[in-house]
Amino acid sequence: MSATLILIIIALYFGVLLLISHFVSRNSSDESYYTGDRKSPWQIVAFGMIGAVLSGVTFVSIPGMVGNNYFYYLQFVFGNVVGYIFITYVLVPIYYDLKLVSIYTYLETRFGIKTYKTGSLFFLISQSLGAALRLMLAAKILQYAVFDAFQIPFFVTVIIILALIWLYTHKSGIKTIVWTDSLQTFFLLLAVFVSIYVVKTSLNLSISETVTAVTDHQYFKIFDWDSHSGNNFFKQFISGMLIAVAMVGLDQNMMQKTLTCKNKKEAQKNILTFSIFLAVAQFLFLGLGVMLYLYAEQLGVPLEVEDGKFINTDNLFPMLSLTHFGMIAGISFILGITAASFSSADSAITALTTSFTHDFLNIQTKPIKKRLQLKNRTLFGFSVLIFIIIMLFSESKGDVISTIFKVAGYTYGPLLGLYMLGIFTKVQVHDNAVPYICIAMPLVTYFLNYAFIEWYNFDFGFMNIFVNALLTVICLLLVKKKRHVPL
């Protein structure tokens, strides 16, 4: 495929996004950017959230990671489903009953102003890092497929992507994103089905033979019962459940979409429907991964190996799609990765803007003209921050998805601890102590995991979020307020 053709496809795709933005943003109110006027159809929200959660990282990382981690990621997905059930029946009712715009306002009503600011700050850190890493991966692929041919530097590619996102989201924010995410989910899933079909055809397999080829392959190992392994079933399942609660239920990005639904009942339908389809989609990505390695194995495509393990596994899907699968598969891949990059970044930047303006700038108390000014400045500021993070991590290698979940374990752990204590107990804590505890516990978790690996050859893996949250709860209980018993 020529770089010029790919550039034309991306331009046409972006034109469609602008067209959707134009129609959706008509008759928008001042609150449309943050709440979508609470009129979004739950079916559209659910479908669009699939693309937002999958992102470009899932799009290329999950198929690639199969070579070293088999189907073990599916254990994590099983835990996700349980986490989404908790979000549906515990967190969504709380958010709707309190009529929240920023979900971290809950922490103020439960514990106090400093806890509220701390919770929001941890989200801002987590989401900035996660969004930047996701966008970085997509930008690298677009750089390889398009911009290198025009001798455009990588940093310019990132700036172009961020500028395009600003163009179609700056006016109506989440109201536009609910609809554009649905289009982007469609193209992302289309790329998977096309790729599966291409590999199946190339290897002369029927549908039943394709299923057998995947399930009989050496990589089709779902459960790992080794207690010392980071892929151990219980570690993966529990961490999958907790990370789903943290990265969706306690994440302004994901919940902001859910809170655009008309009422609590429709929001709950959204989460349940989304969780089922997401699990199916992730299974397809894993199956595609086996097929990609099978294709490379049978056609003699050389892959990078170091110390007996595949390296740069995130390059597998892009490389095969753009150089081996033909034009139709190449076009579908470009549309898929473009959709994934926009889908994950646009909602993340909107959520960051919403959280900062409501939690730190108190934008809801400002005059309308001042609100618009503050919103635009914050939107620009987070775009710059994400650009800086991308450039700092631009030389990193390996599968990005593992990095994202490891980082999430440290940054979302204190948030998870705060919400669990707030929801399941009536304990009151000293508000002033909360920021210190939430900063200290991720550091303690990191060194504790390092010590366990060195002393016992025991890796917490993704379970670091559980350890982090547990330590946070224990320390919060140590600074709880004593009840005064009347004489």
Short mmCIF file of C-alpha atoms in Angstrom, two decimals, residues 59 71 74 139 196 207 222 275 348 358 389 401 404 434 440 446:
data_model
loop_
_atom_site.label_atom_id
_atom_site.label_comp_id
_atom_site.label_asym_id
_atom_site.label_seq_id
_atom_site.Cartn_x
_atom_site.Cartn_y
_atom_site.Cartn_z
CA PHE A 59 -5.79 -3.61 18.90
CA PHE A 71 -4.32 -17.09 26.33
CA LEU A 74 -8.45 -14.35 29.23
CA ALA A 139 1.02 7.25 16.42
CA ILE A 196 -9.19 -13.27 10.50
CA ILE A 207 -14.36 -21.96 9.52
CA ILE A 222 -6.01 -20.31 29.27
CA SER A 275 -19.22 -5.88 29.36
CA ALA A 348 -9.45 10.77 27.64
CA HIS A 358 -14.78 20.87 37.91
CA ILE A 389 4.59 12.12 27.92
CA ILE A 401 -0.80 -3.05 27.39
CA ILE A 404 -0.49 0.35 31.18
CA VAL A 434 -5.32 11.13 53.15
CA ALA A 440 3.09 6.68 50.13
CA TYR A 446 6.44 -1.12 44.45
#
